[in-house]
């Protein structure tokens, strides 16, 4: 393998059985020890002992990527977006032969294969797909079927618009890959809008059918927990605490549905654990009438401190332009220019990433996207007026443990654009807080205090991650693959109330896509996040001035 990878910019290895990880660890060490190693090594391995889905594991070495796939072999390969240079097949004699076709689809033109213990049926299936064996457990891929050309390395220059949680993550993930990034922010410092709240919470979703939102949030949550450690850690470089989150059941029916999910045993206790009323109440020190889900690794963080940690990790590859005010995008010499209100060019690059939240609606290229802006007012409650909470408590709303003498409670979902604090929203937060605490007198006479932020939300409540569609040029397009896109223009938008959770994996997904690397999510989940999905939905919607997106 070492001779095969030398002289390459990137190299991807697939292993059909991760096992105890010793084989992969040896491979990573061999890469570190080889002075002629490829600049980037991607290792993808099947690991059945994890929760279902793809798991990207952050690595200390910027040139290493590790993906662990928890799925049947043929299913995992069918959902994998990658180009495999070396394939190791072992421990799969009972898997059948259906994996051969999806494996051949993603094998590089000169891929090598090493097998150990494959059944005759499996060897025959691989040979039928173009793998030529030498009789010693080795093969090379010699299919004559047309292969998609390997994309050249992109010009590693980008402009990111917006220095909130989405934009800061994009900067860090690109700079880690050697990109030169210009960050353009209309305010004088990062995290001045939706990312400026005193506290945001992070937690996963659970559902009986393990639907697409549940799978996506789980992948993002698990990646974020590990990613934050690479930039300093929650409670250290990042202000916050991984103190746990307790999500109380709404009512008896909700609790019964939760018990049914818990009884299936799909979630390890460190991820999610159902607590009956007595155990939940004992942990909380308050009544928990119907019980609730405990997410032990969840917690809260100040989004601004996460932004600061991510931007600090960019080092000298980041050129930050704060206080830019309103900007527009123009094309010049095949690249994008970001131009301020006075006509000055703030940056030029072939790639622009719009991560400006509600501000994305001000750009003609993104104005057709169906993004709603929801007002969220958070109330700041003097901590001494509330019970001392050991963890984040949530249901229809949330309340955080004390930090700097206050607890955060909220947030509202209002449809108006009023940026000012108002009593009616504060009263709504207090009512939900008292229901959470089962105390009608909690925070009595709490003065109006807090913060208003504006979240962007798509109709399906999923983010928009990837190349931005050109609605005007779409015509009769029926497939995502065929939707025309604005050249070099990408979005990280629509994070709603889960910006802390979404930001790291969304930025990693976009950066991997730009680099032509293996993607960290299943292909169908990547499609579920594609901004162009709304082009197709608009075509199916009734004609008229106000199309309804499904």
XYZ file of C-alpha atoms in Angstrom, residues 43 68 84 96 123 177 238-239 301 304 341 541 548:
13
model
C -9.809 5.845 6.271
C -16.743 4.583 11.022
C -11.580 4.186 -2.814
C -23.342 -12.358 0.907
C -14.824 -13.580 -5.156
C -7.343 22.041 5.141
C -15.480 27.228 25.421
C -17.690 28.723 28.104
C -22.444 26.634 25.811
C -19.925 33.462 21.120
C -22.031 49.890 0.262
C -46.142 23.305 -5.627
C -46.287 26.402 -0.712
